[in-house]
mmCIF file of C-alpha atoms in Angstrom:
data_model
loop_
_atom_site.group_PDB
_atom_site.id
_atom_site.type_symbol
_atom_site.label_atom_id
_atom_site.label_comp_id
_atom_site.label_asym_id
_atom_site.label_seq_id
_atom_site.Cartn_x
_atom_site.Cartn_y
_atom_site.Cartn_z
ATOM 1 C CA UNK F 7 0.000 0.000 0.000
ATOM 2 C CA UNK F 8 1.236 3.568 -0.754
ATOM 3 C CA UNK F 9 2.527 5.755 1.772
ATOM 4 C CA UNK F 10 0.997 9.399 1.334
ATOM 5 C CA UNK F 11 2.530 12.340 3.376
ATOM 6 C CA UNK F 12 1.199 15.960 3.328
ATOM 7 C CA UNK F 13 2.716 17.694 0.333
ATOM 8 C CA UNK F 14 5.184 20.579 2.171
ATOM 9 C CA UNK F 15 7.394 23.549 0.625
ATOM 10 C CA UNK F 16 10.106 21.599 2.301
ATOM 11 C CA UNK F 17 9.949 18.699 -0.090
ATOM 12 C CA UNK F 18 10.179 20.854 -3.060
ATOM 13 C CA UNK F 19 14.138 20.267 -3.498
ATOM 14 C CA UNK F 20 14.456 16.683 -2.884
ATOM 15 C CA UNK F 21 11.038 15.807 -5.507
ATOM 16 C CA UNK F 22 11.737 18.399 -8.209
ATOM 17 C CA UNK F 23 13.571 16.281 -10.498
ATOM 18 C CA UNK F 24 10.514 13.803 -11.033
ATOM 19 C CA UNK F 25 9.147 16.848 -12.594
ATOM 20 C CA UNK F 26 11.506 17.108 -15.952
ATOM 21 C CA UNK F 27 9.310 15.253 -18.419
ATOM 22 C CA UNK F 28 5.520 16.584 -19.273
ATOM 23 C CA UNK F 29 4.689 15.174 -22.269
ATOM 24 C CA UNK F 30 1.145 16.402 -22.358
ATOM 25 C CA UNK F 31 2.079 19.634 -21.638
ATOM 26 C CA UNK F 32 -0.366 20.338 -18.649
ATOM 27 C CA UNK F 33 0.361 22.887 -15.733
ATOM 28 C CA UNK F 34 -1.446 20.204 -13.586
ATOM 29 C CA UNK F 35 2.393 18.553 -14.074
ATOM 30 C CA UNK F 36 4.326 20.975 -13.246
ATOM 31 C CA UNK F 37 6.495 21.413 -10.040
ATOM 32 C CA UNK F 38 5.768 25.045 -9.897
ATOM 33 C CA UNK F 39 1.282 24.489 -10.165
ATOM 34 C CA UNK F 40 1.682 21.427 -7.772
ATOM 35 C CA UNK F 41 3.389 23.378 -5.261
ATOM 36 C CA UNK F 42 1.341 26.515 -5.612
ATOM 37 C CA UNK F 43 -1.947 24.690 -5.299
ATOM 38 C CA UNK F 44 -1.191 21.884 -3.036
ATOM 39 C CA UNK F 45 -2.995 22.827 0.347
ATOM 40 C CA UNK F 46 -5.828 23.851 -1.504
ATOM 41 C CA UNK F 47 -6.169 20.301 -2.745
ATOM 42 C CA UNK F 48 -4.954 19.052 0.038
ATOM 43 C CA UNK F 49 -2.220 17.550 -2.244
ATOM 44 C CA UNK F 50 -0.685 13.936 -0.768
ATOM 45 C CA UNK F 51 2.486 12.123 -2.347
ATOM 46 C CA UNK F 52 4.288 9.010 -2.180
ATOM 47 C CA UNK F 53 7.553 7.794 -3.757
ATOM 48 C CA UNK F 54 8.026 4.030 -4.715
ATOM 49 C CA UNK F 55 10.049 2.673 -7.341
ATOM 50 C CA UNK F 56 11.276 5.462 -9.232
ATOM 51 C CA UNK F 57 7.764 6.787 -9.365
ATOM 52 C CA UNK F 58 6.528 10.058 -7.881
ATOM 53 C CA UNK F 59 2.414 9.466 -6.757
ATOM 54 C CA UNK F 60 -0.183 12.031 -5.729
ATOM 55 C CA UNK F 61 -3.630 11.937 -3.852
ATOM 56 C CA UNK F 62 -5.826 15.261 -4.139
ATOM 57 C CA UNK F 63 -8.284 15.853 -2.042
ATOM 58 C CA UNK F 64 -10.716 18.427 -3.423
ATOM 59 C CA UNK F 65 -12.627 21.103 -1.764
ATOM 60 C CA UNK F 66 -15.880 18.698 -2.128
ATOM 61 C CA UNK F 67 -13.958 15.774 -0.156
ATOM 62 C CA UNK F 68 -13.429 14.190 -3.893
ATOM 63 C CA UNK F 69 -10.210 11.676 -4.308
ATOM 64 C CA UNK F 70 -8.448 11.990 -7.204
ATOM 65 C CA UNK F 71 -4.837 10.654 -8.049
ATOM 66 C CA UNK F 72 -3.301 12.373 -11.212
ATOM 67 C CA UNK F 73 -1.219 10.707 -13.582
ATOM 68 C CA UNK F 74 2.074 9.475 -11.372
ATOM 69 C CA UNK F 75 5.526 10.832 -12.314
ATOM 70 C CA UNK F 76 7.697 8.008 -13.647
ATOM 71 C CA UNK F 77 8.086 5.618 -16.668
ATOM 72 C CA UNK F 78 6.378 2.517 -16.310
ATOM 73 C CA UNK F 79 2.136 3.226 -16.312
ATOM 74 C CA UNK F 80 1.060 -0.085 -15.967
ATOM 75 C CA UNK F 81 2.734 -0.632 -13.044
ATOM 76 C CA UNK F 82 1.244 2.867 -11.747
ATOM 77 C CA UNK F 83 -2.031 1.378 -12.915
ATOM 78 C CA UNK F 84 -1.704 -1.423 -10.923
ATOM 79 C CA UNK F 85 0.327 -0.016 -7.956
ATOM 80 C CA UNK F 86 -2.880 2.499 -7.704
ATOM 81 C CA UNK F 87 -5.743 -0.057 -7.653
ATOM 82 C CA UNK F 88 -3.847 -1.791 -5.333
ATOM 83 C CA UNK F 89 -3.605 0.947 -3.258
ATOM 84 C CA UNK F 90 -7.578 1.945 -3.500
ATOM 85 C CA UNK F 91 -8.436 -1.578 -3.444
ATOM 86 C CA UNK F 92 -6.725 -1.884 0.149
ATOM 87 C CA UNK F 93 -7.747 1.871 1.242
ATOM 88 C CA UNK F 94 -11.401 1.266 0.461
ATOM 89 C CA UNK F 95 -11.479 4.129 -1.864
ATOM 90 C CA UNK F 96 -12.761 4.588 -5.300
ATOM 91 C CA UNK F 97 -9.928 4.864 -8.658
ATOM 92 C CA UNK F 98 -10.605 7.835 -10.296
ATOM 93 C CA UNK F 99 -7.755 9.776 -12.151
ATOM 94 C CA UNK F 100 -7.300 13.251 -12.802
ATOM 95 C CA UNK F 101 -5.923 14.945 -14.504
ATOM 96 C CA UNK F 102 -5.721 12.637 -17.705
ATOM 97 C CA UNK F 103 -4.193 14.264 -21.139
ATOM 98 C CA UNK F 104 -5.870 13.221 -24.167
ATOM 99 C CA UNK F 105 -2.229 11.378 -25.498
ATOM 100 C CA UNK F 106 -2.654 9.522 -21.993
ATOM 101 C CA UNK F 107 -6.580 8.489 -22.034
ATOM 102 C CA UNK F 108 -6.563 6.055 -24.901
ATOM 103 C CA UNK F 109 -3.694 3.753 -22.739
ATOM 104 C CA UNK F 110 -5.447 4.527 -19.704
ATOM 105 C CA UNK F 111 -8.990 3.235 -21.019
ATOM 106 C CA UNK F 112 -7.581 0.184 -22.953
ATOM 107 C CA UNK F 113 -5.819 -1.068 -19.657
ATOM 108 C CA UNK F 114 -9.091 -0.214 -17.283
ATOM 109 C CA UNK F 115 -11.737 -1.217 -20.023
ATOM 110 C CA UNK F 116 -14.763 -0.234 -17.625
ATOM 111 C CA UNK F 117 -14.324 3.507 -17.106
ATOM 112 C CA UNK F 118 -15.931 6.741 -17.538
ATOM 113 C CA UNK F 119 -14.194 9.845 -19.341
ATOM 114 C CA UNK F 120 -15.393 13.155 -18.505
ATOM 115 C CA UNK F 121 -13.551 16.452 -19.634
ATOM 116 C CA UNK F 122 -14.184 19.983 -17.877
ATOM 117 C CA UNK F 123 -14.209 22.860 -20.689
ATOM 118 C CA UNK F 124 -13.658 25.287 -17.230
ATOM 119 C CA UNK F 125 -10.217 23.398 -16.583
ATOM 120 C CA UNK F 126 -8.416 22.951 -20.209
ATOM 121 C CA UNK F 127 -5.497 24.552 -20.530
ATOM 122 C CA UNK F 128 -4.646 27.217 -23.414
ATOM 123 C CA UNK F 129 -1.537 26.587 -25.456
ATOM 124 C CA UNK F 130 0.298 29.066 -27.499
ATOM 125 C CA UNK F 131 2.852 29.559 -29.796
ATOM 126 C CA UNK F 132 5.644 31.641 -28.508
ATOM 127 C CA UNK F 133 6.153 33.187 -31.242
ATOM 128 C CA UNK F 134 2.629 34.472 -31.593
ATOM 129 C CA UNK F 135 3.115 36.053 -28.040
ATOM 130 C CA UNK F 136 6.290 37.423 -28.450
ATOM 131 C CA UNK F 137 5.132 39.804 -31.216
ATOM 132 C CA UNK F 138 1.352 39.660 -32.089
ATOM 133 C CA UNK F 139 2.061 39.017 -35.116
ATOM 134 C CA UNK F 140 -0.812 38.688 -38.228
ATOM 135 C CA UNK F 141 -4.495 39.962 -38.346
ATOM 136 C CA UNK F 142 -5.693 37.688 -36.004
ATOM 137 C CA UNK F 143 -3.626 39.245 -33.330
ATOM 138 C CA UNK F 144 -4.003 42.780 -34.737
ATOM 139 C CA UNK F 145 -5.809 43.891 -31.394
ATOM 140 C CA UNK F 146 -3.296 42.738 -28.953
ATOM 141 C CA UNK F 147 -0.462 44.643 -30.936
ATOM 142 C CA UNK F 148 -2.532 47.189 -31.135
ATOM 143 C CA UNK F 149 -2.804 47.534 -27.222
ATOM 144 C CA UNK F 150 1.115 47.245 -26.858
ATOM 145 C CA UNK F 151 1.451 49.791 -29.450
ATOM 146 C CA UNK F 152 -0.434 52.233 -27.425
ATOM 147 C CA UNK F 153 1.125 51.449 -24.219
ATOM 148 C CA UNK F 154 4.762 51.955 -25.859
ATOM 149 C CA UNK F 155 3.219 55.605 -27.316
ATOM 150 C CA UNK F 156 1.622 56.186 -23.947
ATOM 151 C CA UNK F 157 4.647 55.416 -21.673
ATOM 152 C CA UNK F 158 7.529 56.343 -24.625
ATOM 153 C CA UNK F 159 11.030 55.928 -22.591
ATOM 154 C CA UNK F 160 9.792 55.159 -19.412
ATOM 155 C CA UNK F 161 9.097 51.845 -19.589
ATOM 156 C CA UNK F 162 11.562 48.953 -19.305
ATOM 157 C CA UNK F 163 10.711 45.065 -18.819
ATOM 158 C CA UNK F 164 13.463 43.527 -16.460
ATOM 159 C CA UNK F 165 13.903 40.069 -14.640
ATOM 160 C CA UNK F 166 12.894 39.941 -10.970
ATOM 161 C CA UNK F 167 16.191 39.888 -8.814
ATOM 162 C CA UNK F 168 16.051 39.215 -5.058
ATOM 163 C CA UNK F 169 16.366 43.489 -4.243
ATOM 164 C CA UNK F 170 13.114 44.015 -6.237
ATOM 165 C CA UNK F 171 11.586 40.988 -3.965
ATOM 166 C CA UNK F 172 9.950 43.678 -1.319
ATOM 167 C CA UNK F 173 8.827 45.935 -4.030
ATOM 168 C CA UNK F 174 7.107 43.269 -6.043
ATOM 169 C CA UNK F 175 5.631 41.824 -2.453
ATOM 170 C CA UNK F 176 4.287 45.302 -1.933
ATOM 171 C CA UNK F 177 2.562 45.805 -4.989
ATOM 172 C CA UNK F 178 0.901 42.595 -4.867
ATOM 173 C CA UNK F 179 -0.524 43.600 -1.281
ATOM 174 C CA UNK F 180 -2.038 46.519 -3.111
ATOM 175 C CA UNK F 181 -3.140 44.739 -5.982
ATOM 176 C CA UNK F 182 -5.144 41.935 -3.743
ATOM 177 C CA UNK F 183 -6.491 45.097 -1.493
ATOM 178 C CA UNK F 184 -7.739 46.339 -5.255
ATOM 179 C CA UNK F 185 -9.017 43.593 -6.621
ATOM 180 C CA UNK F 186 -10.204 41.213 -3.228
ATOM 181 C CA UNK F 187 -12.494 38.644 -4.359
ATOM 182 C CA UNK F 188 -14.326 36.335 -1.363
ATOM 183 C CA UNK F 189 -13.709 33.488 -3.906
ATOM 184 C CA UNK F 190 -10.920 30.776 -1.794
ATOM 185 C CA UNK F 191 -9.022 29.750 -4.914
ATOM 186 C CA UNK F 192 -8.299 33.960 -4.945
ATOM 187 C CA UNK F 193 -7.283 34.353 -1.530
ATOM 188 C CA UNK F 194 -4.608 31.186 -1.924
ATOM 189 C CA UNK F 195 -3.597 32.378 -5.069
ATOM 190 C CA UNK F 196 -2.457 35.639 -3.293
ATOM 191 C CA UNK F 197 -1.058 33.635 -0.382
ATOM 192 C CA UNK F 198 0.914 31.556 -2.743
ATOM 193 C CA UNK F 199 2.059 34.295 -4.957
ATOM 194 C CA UNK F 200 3.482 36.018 -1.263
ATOM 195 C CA UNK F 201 4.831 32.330 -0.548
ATOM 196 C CA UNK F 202 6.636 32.173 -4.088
ATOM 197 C CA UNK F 203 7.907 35.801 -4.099
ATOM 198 C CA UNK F 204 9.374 34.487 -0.077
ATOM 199 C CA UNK F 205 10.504 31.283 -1.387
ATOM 200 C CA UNK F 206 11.689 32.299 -4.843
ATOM 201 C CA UNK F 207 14.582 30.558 -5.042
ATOM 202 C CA UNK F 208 12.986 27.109 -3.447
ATOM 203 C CA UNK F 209 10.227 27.279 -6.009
ATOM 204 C CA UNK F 210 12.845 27.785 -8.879
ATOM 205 C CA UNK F 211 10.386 30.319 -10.782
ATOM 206 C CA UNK F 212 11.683 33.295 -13.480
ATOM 207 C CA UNK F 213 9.882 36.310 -12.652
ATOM 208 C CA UNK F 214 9.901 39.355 -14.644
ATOM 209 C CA UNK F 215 8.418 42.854 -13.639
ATOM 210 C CA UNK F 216 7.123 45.443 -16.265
ATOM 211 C CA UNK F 217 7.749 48.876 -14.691
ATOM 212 C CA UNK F 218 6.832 52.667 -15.972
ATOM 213 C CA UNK F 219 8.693 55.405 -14.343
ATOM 214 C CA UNK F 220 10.583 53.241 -12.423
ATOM 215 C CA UNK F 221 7.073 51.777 -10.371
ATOM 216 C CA UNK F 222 6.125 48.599 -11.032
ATOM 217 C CA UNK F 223 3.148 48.162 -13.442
ATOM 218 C CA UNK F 224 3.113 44.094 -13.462
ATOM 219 C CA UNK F 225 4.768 40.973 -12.948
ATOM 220 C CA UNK F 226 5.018 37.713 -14.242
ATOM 221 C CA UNK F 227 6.293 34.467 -12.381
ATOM 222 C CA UNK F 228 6.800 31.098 -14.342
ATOM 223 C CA UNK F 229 8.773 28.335 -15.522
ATOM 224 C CA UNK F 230 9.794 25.607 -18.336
ATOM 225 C CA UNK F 231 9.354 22.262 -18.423
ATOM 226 C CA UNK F 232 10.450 20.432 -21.205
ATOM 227 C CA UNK F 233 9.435 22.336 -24.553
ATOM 228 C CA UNK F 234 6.929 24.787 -23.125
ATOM 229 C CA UNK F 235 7.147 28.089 -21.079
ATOM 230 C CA UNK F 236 4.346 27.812 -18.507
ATOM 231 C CA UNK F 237 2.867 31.234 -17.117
ATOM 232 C CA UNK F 238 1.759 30.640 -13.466
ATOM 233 C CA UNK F 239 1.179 33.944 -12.108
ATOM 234 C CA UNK F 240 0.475 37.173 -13.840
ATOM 235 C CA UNK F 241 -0.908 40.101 -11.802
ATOM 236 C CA UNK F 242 -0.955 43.777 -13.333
ATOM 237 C CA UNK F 243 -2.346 47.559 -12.713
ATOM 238 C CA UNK F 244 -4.815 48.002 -15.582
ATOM 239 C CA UNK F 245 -4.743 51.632 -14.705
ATOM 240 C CA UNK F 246 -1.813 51.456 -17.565
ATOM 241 C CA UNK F 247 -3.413 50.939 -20.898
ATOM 242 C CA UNK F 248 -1.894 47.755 -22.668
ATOM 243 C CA UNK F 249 -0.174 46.766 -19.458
ATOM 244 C CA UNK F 250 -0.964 43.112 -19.539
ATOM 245 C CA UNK F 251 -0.197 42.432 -23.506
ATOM 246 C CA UNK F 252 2.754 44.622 -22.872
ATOM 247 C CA UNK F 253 3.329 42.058 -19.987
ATOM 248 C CA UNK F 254 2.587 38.933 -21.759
ATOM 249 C CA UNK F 255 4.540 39.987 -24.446
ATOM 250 C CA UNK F 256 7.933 41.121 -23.167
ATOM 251 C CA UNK F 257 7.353 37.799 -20.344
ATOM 252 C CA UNK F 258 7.472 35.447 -23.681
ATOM 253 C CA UNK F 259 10.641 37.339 -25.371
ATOM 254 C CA UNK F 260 12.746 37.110 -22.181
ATOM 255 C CA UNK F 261 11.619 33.759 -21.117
ATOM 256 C CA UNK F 262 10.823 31.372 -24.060
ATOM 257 C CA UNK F 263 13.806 31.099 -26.071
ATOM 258 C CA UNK F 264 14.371 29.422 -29.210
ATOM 259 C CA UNK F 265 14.158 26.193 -27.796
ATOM 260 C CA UNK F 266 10.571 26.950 -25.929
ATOM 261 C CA UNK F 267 8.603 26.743 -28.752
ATOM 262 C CA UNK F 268 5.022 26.673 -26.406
ATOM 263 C CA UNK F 269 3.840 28.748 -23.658
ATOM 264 C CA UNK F 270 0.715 27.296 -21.730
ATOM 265 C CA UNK F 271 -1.399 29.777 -19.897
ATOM 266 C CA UNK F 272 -3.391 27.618 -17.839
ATOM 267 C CA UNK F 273 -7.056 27.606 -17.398
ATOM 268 C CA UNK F 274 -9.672 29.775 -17.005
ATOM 269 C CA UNK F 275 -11.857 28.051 -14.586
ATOM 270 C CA UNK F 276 -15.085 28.926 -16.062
ATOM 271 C CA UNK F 277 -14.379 32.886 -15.765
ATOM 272 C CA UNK F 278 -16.134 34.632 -18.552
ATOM 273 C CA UNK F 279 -14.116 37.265 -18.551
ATOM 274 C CA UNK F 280 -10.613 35.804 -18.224
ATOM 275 C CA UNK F 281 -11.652 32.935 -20.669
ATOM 276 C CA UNK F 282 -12.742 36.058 -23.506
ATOM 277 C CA UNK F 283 -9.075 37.415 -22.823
ATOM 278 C CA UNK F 284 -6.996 33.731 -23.453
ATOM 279 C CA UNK F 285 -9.344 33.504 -26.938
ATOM 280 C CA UNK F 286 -8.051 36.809 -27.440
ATOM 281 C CA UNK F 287 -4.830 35.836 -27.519
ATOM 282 C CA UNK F 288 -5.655 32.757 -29.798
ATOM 283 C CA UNK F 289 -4.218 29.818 -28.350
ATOM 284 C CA UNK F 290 -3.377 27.264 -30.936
ATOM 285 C CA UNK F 291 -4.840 24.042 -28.478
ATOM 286 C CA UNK F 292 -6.888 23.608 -25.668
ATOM 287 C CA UNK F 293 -5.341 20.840 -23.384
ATOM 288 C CA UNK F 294 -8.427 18.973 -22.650
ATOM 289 C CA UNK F 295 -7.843 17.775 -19.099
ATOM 290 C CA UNK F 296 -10.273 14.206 -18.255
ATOM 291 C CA UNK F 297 -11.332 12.677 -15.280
ATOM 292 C CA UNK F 298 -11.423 8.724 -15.178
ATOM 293 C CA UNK F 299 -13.598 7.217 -13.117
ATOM 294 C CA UNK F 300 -12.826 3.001 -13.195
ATOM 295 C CA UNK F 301 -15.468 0.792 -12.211
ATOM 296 C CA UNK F 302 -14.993 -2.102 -9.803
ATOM 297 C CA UNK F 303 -14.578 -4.997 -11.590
ATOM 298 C CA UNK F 304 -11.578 -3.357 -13.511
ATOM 299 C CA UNK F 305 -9.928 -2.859 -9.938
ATOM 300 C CA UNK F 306 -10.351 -6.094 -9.377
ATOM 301 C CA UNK F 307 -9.070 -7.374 -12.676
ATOM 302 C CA UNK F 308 -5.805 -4.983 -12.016
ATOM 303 C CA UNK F 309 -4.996 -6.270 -8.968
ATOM 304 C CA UNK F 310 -5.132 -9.417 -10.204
ATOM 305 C CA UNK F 311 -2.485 -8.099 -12.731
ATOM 306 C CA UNK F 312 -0.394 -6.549 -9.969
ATOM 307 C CA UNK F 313 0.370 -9.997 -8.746
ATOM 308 C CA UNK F 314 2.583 -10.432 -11.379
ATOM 309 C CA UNK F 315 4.946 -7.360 -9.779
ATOM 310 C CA UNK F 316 6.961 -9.507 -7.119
ATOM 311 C CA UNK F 317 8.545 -6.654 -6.514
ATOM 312 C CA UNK F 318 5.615 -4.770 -4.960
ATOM 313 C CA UNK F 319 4.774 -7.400 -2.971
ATOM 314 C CA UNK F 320 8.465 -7.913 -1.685
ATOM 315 C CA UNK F 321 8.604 -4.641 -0.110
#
């Protein structure tokens, strides 16, 4: 049976490297969103052979283990029914890519598939942020040409170092005083964003800070995994016209180099108005993210399987 422990900020150095491969190019997989998120979902792990696991716990009390960190997915297939079989618990995995689902499905044969439209992620070219390039992207350059106009040699984009930590914490105190929501995914996403900014350095993030007159205007905190530049935290003062595509854009030319051909944006979460701004910015795929729900009598079967690992058993 797997051993779960309480996902901590400590463990970040010692688990990172399971992180290195994401194939299906979800934030869901990557060190920086599992870390950020993880007392929300009251986020569990366990190591065994070579293999990171995870248990989430969501808000609702719902179980879900996404897709484990390692090589071998049979044996996480089986490892996990074993587990659920023993802890009385239901298998359902989330979240599943669509590369991953046809494997997953074909091994557990009695399953249910559900995707959330609120929870896909939006994938971009790099390119296409970087410049705005074309008519279908007319609008955004259009905003960053007004904001260069506007703000003419007093702008500059720059890195985050650790002197501008304070000044970037302070602005995002005002900026959640602004812009407060009662909602709890906002009030940990401003906790987080205070623990990264604390913890930069643990967390492993780039950050990059647009400023006008020498005050900051915006900031951007992310990271790459594999192929793909992923934007985890993005908080601006719309007071400055164009500040955010101004943001986005000089974030992608500093960050995704010629190697980072991707930049995933994450979700939306169902917000009307954040998920008309990603369209804006016309994503070239939306990472469908599935839930798998696997009936009983595949558990059973897979157990069954699982026999066949001595090595589980030995330990």
């Amino acid at each position: 049976m797997l051993d779960f422990h309480p996902l901590r900020l400590e463990d970040f150095p010692r688990l990172r490297h399971y992180f290195t491969i994401n194939p299906g190019r979800l934030c869901d997989s990557t060190p920086g969103s599992t870390f950020i998120w993880r007392d929300l979902y009251r986020v569990e792990y366990a190591e065994h052979n070579g293999s990171l696991y995870f248990k989430v716990t969501t808000p609702d009390a719902e179980v879900t283990f996404p897709l484990p960190l390692g090589a071998d997915r049979q044996e996480h297939y089986c490892t996990l029914s074993a587990h659920c079989c023993e802890a009385g618990v239901p298998v359902s995995f989330y979240p599943v890519p669509r590369e991953e689902l046809e494997e997953l499905q074909a091994f557990f044969p009695n399953t249910a598939a559900i995707s959330n439209r609120d929870s896909a992620d939006y994938l971009y070219r790099a390119e296409d942020l970087k410049y705005f390039k074309g008519k279908k992207l007319s609008g955004q350059r259009n905003h960053v040409n007004k904001f260069r106009k506007s703000y003419d040699g007093i702008w500059e984009f720059r890195p985050i170092t650790e002197a501008d930590l304070p000044s970037v914490a302070a602005f995002l105190d005002h900026y959640a005083q602004r812009w407060n929501k009662p909602s709890p995914s906002f009030l940990e996403d401003i906790a987080k964003t205070r623990e990264v900014l604390e913890h930069l350095r643990t967390y492993g993030l780039s950050g990059g800070m647009l400023l006008v007159e020498g005050v900051i205007a915006g900031f951007s905190l992310g990271e790459v995994v594999g192929d793909t530049l992923f934007t985890h935290i993005e908080k601006a003062d719309r007071d400055y016209d164009g500040c955010y595509q101004m943001l986005v854009a000089q974030f992608a030319q500093q960050f995704a180099n010629e190697n980072i051909p991707f930049i995933n944006r994450e979700d939306d979460t169902g917000d009307p108005g954040l998920r008309t701004s990603k369209l804006s910015y016309h994503p070239v795929a939306l990472l469908e993210k599935y839930t798998v729900t696997v009936e009983e009598p595949s558990i059973a079967e897979s157990v069954e399987m699982l026999k066949g690992i001595k090595h589980y058993y030995e330990e």
